[in-house]
mmCIF file of C-alpha atoms and ligand atoms in Angstrom:
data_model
loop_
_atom_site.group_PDB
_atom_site.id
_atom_site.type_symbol
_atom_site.label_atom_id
_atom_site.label_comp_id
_atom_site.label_asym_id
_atom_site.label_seq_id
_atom_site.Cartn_x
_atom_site.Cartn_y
_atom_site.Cartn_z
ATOM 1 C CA UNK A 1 -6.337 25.291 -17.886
ATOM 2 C CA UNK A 2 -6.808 21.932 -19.324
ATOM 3 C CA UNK A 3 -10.604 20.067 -18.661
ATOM 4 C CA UNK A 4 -9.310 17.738 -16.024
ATOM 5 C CA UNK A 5 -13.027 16.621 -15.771
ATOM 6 C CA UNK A 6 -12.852 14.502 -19.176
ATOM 7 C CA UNK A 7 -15.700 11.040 -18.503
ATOM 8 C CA UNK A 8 -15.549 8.337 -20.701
ATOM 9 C CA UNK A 9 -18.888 7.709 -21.372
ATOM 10 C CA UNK A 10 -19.684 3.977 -22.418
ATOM 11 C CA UNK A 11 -22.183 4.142 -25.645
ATOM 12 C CA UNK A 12 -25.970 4.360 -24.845
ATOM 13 C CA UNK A 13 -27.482 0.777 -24.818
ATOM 14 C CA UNK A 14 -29.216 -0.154 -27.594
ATOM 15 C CA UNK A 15 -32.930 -1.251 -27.611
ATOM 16 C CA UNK A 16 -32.788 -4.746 -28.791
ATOM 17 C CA UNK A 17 -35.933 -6.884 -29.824
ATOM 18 C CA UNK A 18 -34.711 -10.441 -31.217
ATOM 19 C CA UNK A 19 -37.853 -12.390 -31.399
ATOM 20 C CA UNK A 20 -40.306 -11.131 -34.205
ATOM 21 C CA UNK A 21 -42.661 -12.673 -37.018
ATOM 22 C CA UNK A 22 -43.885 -11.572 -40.161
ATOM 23 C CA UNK A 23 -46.835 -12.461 -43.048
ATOM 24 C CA UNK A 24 -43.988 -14.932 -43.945
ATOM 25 C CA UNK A 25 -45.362 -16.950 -41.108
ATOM 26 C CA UNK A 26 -47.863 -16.103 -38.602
ATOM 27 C CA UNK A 27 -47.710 -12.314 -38.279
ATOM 28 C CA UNK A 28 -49.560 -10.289 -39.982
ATOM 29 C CA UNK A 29 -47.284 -7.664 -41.212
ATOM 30 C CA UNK A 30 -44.894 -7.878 -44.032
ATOM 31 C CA UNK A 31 -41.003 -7.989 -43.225
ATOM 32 C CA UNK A 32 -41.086 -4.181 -44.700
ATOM 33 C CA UNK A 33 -43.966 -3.177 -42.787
ATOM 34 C CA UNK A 34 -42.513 -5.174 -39.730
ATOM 35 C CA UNK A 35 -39.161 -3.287 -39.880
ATOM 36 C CA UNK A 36 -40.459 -0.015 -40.401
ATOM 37 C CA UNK A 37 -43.272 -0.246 -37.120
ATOM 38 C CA UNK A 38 -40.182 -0.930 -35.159
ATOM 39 C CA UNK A 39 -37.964 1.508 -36.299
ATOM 40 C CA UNK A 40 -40.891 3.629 -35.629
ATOM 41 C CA UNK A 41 -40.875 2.543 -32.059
ATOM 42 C CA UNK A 42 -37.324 2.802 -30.943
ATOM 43 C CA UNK A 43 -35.782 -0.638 -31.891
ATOM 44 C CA UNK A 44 -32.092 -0.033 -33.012
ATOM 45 C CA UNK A 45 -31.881 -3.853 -33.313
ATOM 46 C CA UNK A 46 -34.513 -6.114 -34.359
ATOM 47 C CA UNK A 47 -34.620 -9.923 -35.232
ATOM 48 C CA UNK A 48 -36.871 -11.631 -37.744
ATOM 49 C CA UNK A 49 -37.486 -14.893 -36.624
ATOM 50 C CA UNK A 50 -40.417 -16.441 -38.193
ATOM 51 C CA UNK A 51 -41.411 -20.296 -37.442
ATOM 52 C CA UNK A 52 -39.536 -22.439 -39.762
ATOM 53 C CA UNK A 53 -39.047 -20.564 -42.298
ATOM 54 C CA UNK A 54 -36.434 -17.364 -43.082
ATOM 55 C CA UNK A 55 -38.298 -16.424 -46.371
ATOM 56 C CA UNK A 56 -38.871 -13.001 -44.923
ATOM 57 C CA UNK A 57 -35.262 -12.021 -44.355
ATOM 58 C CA UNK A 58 -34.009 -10.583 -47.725
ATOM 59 C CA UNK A 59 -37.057 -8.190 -47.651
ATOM 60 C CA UNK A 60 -36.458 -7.420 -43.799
ATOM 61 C CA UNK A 61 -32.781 -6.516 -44.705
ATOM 62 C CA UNK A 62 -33.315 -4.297 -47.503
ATOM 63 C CA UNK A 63 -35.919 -2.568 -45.296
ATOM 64 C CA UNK A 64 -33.226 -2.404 -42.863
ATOM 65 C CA UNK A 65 -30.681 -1.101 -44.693
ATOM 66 C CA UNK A 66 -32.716 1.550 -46.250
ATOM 67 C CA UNK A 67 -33.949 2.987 -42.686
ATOM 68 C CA UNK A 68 -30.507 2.828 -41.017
ATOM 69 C CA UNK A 69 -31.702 -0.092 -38.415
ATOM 70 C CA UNK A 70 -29.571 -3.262 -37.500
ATOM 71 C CA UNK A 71 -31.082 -6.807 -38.691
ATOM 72 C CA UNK A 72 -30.406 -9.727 -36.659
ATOM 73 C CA UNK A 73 -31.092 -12.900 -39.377
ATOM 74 C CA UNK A 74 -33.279 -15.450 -37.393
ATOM 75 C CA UNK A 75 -35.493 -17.889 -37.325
ATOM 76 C CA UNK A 76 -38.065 -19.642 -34.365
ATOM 77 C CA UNK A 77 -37.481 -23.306 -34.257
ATOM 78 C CA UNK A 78 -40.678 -25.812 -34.010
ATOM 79 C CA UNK A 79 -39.123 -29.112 -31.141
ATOM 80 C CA UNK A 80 -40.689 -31.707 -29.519
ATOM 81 C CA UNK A 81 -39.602 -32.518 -26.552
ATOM 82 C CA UNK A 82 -40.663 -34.997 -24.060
ATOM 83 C CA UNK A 83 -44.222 -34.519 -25.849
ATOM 84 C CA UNK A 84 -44.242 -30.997 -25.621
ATOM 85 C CA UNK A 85 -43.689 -28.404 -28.301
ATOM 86 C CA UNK A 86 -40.557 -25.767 -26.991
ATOM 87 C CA UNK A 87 -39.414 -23.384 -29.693
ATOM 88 C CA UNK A 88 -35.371 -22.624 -30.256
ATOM 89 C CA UNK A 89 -34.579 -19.233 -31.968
ATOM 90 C CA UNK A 90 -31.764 -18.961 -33.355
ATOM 91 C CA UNK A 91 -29.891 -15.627 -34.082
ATOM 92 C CA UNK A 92 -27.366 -14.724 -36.851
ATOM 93 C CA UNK A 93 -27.815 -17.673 -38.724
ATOM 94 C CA UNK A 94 -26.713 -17.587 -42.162
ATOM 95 C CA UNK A 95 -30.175 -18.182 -43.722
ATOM 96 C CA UNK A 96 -28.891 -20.055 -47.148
ATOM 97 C CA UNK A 97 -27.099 -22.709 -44.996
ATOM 98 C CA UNK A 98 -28.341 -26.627 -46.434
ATOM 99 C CA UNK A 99 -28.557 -28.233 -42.730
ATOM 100 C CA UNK A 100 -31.071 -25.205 -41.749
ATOM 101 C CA UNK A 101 -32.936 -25.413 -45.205
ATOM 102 C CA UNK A 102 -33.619 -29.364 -45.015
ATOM 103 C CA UNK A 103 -33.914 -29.605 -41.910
ATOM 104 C CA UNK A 104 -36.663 -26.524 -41.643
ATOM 105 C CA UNK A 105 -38.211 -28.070 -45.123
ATOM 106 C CA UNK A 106 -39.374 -30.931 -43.062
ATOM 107 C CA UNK A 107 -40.925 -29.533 -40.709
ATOM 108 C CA UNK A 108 -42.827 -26.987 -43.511
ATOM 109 C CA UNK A 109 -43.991 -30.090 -44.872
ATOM 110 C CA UNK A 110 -45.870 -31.436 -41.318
ATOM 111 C CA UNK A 111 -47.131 -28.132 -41.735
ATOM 112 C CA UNK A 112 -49.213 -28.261 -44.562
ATOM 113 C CA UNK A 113 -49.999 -32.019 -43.793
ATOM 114 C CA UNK A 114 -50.953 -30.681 -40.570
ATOM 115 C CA UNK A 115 -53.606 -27.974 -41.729
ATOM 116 C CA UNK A 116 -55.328 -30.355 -43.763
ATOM 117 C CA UNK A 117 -55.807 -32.701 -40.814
ATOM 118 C CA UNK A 118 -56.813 -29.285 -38.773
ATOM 119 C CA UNK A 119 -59.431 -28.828 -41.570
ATOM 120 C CA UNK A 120 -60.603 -32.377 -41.663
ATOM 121 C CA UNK A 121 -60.847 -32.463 -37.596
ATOM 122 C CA UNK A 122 -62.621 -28.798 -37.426
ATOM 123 C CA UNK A 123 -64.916 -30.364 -40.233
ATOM 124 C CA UNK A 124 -66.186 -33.278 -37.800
ATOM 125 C CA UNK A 125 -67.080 -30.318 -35.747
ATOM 126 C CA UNK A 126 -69.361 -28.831 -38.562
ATOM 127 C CA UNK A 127 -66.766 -26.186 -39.024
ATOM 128 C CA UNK A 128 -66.808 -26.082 -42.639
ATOM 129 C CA UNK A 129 -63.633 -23.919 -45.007
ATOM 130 C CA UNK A 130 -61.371 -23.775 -41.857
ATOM 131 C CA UNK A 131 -58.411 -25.594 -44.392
ATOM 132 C CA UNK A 132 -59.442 -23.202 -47.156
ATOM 133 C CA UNK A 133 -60.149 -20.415 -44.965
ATOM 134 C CA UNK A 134 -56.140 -20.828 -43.275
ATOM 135 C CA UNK A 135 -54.976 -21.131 -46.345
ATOM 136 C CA UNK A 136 -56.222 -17.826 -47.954
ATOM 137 C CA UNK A 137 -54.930 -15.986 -44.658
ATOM 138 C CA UNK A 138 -51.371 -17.573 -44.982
ATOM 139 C CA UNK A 139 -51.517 -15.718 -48.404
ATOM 140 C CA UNK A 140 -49.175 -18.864 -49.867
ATOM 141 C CA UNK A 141 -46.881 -18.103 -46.817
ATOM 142 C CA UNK A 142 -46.310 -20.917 -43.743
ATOM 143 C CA UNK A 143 -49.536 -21.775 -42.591
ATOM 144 C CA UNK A 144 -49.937 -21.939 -39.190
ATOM 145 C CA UNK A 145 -52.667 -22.352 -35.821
ATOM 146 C CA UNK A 146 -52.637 -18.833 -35.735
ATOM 147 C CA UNK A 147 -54.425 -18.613 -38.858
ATOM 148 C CA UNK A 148 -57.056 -21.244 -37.796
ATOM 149 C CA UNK A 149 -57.228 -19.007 -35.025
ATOM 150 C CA UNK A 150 -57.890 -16.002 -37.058
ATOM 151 C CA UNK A 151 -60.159 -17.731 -39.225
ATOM 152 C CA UNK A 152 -62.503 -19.256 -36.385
ATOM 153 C CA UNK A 153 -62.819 -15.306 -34.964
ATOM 154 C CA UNK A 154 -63.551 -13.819 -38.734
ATOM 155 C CA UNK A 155 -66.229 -16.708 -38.792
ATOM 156 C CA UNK A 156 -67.965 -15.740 -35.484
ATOM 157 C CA UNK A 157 -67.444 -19.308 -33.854
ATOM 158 C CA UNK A 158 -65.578 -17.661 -31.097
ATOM 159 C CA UNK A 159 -64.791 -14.009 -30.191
ATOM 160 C CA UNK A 160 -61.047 -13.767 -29.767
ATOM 161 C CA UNK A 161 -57.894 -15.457 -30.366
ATOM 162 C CA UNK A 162 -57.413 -17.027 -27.075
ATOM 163 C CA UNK A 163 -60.617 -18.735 -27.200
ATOM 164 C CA UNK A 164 -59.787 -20.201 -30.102
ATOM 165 C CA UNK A 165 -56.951 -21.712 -29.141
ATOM 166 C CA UNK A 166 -58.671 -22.374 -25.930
ATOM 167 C CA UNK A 167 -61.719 -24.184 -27.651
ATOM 168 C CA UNK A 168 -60.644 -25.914 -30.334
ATOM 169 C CA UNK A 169 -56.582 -25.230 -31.195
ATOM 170 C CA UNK A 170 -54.932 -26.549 -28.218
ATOM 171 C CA UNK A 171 -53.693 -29.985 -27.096
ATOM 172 C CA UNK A 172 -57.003 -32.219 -26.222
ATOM 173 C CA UNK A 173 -59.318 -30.313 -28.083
ATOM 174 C CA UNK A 174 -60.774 -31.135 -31.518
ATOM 175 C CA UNK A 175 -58.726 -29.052 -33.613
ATOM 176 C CA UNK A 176 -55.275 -30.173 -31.912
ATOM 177 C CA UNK A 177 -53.199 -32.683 -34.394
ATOM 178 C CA UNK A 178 -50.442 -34.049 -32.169
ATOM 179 C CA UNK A 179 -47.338 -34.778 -34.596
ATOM 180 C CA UNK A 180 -43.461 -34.450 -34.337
ATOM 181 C CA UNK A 181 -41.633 -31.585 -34.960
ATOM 182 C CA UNK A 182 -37.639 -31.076 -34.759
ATOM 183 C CA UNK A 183 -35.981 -32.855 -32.093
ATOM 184 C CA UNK A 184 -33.854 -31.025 -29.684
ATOM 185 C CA UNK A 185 -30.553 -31.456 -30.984
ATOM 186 C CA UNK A 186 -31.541 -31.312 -34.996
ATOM 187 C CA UNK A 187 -32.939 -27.830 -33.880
ATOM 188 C CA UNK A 188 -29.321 -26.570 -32.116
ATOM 189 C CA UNK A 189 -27.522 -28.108 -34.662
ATOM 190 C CA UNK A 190 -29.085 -26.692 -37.768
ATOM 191 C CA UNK A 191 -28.673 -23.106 -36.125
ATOM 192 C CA UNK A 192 -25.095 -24.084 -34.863
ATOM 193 C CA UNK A 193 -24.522 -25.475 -38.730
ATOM 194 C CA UNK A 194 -25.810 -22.222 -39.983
ATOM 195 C CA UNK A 195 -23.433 -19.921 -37.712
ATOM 196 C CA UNK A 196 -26.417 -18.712 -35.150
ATOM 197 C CA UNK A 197 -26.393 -19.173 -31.851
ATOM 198 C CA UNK A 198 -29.678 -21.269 -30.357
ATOM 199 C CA UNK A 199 -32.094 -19.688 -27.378
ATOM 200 C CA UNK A 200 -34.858 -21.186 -25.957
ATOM 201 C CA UNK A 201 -37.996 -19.018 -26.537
ATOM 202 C CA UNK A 202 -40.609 -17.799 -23.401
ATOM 203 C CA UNK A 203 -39.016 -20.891 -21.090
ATOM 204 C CA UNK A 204 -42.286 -19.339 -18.677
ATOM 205 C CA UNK A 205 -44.794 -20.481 -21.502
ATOM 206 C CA UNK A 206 -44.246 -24.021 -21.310
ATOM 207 C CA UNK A 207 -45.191 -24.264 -17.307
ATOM 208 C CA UNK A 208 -42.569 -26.653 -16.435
ATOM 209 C CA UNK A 209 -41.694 -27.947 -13.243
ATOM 210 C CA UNK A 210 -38.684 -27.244 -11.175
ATOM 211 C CA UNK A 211 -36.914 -30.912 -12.254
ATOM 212 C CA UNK A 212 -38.116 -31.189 -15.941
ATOM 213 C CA UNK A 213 -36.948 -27.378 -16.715
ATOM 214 C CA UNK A 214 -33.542 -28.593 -15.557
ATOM 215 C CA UNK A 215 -33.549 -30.927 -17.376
ATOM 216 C CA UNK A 216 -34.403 -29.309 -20.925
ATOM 217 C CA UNK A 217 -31.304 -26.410 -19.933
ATOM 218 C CA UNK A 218 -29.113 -29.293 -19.204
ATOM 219 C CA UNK A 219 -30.379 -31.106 -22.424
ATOM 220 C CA UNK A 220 -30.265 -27.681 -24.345
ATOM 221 C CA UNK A 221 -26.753 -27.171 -23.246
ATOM 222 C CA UNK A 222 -25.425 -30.137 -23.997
ATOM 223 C CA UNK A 223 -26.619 -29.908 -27.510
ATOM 224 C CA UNK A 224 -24.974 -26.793 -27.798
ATOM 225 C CA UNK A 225 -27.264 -24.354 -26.730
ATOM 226 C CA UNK A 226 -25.963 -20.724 -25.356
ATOM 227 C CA UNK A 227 -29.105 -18.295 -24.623
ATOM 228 C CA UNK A 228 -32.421 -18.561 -22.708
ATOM 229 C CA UNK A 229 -34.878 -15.452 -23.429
ATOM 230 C CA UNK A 230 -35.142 -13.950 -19.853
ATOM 231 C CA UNK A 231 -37.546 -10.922 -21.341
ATOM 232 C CA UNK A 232 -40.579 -12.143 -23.521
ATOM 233 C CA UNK A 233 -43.620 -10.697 -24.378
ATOM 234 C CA UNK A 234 -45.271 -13.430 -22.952
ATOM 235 C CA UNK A 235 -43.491 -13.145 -19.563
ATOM 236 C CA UNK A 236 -44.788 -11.648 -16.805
ATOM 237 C CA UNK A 237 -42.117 -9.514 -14.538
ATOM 238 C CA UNK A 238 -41.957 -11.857 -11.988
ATOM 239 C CA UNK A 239 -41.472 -14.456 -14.887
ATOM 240 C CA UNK A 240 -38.246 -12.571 -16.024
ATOM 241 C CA UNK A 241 -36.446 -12.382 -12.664
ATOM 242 C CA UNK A 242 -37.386 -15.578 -12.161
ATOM 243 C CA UNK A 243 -35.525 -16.773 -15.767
ATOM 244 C CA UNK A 244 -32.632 -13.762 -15.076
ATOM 245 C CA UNK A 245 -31.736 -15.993 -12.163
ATOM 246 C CA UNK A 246 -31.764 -19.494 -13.626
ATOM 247 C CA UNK A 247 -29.778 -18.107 -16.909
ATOM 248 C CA UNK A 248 -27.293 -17.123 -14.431
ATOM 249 C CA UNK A 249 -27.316 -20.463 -12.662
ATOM 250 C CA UNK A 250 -26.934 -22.166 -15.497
ATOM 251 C CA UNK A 251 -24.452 -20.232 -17.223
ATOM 252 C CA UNK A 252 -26.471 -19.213 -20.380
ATOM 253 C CA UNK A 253 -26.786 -15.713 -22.061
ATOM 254 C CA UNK A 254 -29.737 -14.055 -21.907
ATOM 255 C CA UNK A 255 -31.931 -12.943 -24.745
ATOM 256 C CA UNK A 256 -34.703 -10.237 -25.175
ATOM 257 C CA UNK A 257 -37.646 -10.432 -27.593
ATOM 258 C CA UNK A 258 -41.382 -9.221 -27.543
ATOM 259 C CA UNK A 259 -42.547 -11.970 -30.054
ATOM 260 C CA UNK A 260 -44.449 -9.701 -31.557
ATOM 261 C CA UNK A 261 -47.167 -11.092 -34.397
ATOM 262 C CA UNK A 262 -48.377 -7.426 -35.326
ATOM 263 C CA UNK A 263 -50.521 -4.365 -34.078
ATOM 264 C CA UNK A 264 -53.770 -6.899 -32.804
ATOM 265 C CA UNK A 265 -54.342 -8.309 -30.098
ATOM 266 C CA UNK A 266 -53.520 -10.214 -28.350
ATOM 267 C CA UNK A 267 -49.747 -9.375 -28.870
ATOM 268 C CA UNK A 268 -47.445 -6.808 -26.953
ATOM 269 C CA UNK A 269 -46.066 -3.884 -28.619
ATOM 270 C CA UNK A 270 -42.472 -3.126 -30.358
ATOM 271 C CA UNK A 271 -40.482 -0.967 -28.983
ATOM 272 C CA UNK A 272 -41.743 -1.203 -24.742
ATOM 273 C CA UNK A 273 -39.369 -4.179 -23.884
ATOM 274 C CA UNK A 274 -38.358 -4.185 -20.373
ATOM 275 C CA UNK A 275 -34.513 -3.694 -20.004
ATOM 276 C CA UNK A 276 -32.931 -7.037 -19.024
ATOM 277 C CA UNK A 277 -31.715 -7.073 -15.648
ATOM 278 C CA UNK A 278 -28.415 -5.984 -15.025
ATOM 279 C CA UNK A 279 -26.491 -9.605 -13.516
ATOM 280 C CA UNK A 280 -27.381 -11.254 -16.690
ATOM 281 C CA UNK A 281 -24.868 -11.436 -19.944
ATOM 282 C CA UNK A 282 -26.472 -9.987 -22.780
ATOM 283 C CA UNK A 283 -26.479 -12.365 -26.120
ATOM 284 C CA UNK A 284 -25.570 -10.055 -27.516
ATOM 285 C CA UNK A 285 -22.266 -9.160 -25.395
ATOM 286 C CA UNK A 286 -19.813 -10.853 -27.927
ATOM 287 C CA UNK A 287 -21.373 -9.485 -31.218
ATOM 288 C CA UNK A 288 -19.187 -7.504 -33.546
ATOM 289 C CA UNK A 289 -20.206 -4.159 -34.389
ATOM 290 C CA UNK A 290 -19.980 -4.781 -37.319
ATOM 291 C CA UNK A 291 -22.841 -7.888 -37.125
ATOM 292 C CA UNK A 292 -25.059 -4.678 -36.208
HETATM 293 P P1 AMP B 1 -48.139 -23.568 -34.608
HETATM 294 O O1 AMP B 1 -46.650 -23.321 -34.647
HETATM 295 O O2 AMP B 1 -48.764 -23.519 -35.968
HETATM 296 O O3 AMP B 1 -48.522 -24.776 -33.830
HETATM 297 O O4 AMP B 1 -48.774 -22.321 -33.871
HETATM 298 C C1 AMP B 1 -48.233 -21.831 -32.712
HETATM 299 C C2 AMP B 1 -48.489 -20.341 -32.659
HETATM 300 O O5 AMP B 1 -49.791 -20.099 -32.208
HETATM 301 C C3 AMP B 1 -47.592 -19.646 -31.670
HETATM 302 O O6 AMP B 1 -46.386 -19.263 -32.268
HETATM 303 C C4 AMP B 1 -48.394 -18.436 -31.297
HETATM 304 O O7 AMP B 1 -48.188 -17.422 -32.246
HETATM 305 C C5 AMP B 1 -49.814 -18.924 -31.418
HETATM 306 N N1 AMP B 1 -50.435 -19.281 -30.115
HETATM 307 C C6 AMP B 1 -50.185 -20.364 -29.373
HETATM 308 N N2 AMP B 1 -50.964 -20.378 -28.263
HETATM 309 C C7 AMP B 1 -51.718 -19.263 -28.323
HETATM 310 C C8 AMP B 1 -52.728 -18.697 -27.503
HETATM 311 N N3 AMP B 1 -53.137 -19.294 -26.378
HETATM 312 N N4 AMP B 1 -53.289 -17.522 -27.894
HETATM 313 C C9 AMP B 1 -52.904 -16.913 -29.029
HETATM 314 N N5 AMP B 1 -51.959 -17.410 -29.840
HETATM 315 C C10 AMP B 1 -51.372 -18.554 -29.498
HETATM 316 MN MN1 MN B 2 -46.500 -17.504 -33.679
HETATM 317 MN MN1 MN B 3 -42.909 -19.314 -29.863
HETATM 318 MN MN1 MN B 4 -42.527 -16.486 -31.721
#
């Protein structure tokens, strides 16, 4: 007797994380270190997406190739829009491309313009070394508010992270240097240029209201824009369905990332994503296996 009772199992999903960082900009792990922890913790696919920067890739992909895990090439995006910083990660971009490089170079540059303002403003304060003290915790990398963060804790002028920020990092207090990053459409075009396809980071961080949100997707979309992230670390479960819905609405693909920074705190851990619900597309429906 022949098995009549033969199932065609579809393949086990993977666990996807596509919004990471690494000592290349604010994290505090290196892309080896970074690939390995979340190999460790169940990640089958993981992308490196550091702000404004994709130093860390070639490192992160011979990692990856060495411990059998799929790298996603990425990078997070710094925009201004309508006064407000949003971020754009892009996914499979092809990380030597010259629109992403120049246009990325620039905004490296308000960078380290940036920090020494952030040094000169902290210094007002009588917050001496915060410049020098970023600096040496960038270790030469992208220097970033997350290291004047890290710096103000290791000094004792405030106990954690979010205080920092809280106190002195963000907009209207002493530390905060307003400025202009990417706009919009340089941001989706430079990924687009480079082959990637552009999603708009933790849409639940920026605390928009009903009208202006719609108006950044519509914005977004128009410039070319596919993906929203729908699971973030920094989104609370209500947050997700919330964004599951509107990506659905709206007709974009949703993403899934933990924007992890490393093993402190305050930042969630690899590997414990919540699965995205099941009405949404993937962004990653359409990828080739052989892109994993
Ligand atoms: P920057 O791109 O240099 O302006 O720094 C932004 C980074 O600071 C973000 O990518 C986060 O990693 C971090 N950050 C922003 N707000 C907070 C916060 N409230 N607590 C901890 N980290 C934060
Ligand atoms: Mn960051
Ligand atoms: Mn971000
Ligand atoms: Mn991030």
């Amino acid at each position: 007797m022949g098995n009549t009772n033969i199932v065609l199992n579809p393949p086990p999903a993977r666990r996807y994380d596509l919004h990471t960082h690494s000592q290349r900009s604010d994290g505090t792990l290196t892309p080896t270190e970074l690939v390995t922890h979340a190999h460790a913790a169940g990640v089958e696919v993981l992308a490196l997406t550091d702000h404004d920067v994709t130093d860390g890739l070639a490192e992160a992909q011979t990692a990856a190739n060495r411990l059998g895990i799929s790298l996603i090439p990425g990078i997070e995006v710094s925009v201004t829009w309508q006064g407000q910083t949003v971020h754009i990660v892009g996914l499979n971009i092809d990380p030597t491309h010259n629109d992403l490089q120049q246009g990325t170079a620039r905004l490296r540059e308000f960078r380290q313009w940036r920090a020494q303002e952030i040094g000169r403003r902290l210094q007002k304060k009588k917050i001496a070394g915060a410049y020098e003290g970023a600096m040496r915790l960038a270790k030469g990398a992208i220097v970033s508010r997350t290291h004047f963060a890290h710096f103000l804790v290791d000094q004792g002028y405030v106990r954690g992270m979010q205080q920092a920020f809280k106190q002195f990092l963000l907009r209207g207090k002493p530390g905060y240097v307003p400025g202009q990053w990417a706009t919009l459409s340089e941001a989706v075009s430079w990924i687009r240029a480079a082959g990637g396809q552009a999603v708009i980071a933790h849409p639940a961080r920026y605390a928009l209201s009903a009208g202006k949100l719609k108006r950044l997707f519509n914005e977004f979309r128009e410039c070319g824009g596919e993906a929203i992230e729908v699971i973030s670390g920094s989104h609370a479960p209500e947050a997700s369905l919330h964004f599951a819905h509107l990506a659905v609405e709206h007709g974009f693909l949703a993403s899934a990332g933990s924007d992890y920074h490393g093993p402190e705190k305050p930042w969630v851990a690899l590997g414990k994503l919540a699965k995205l619900p099941a009405f949404c597309t993937p962004v990653w429906h359409a990828w080739q296996e052989s892109r994993l």
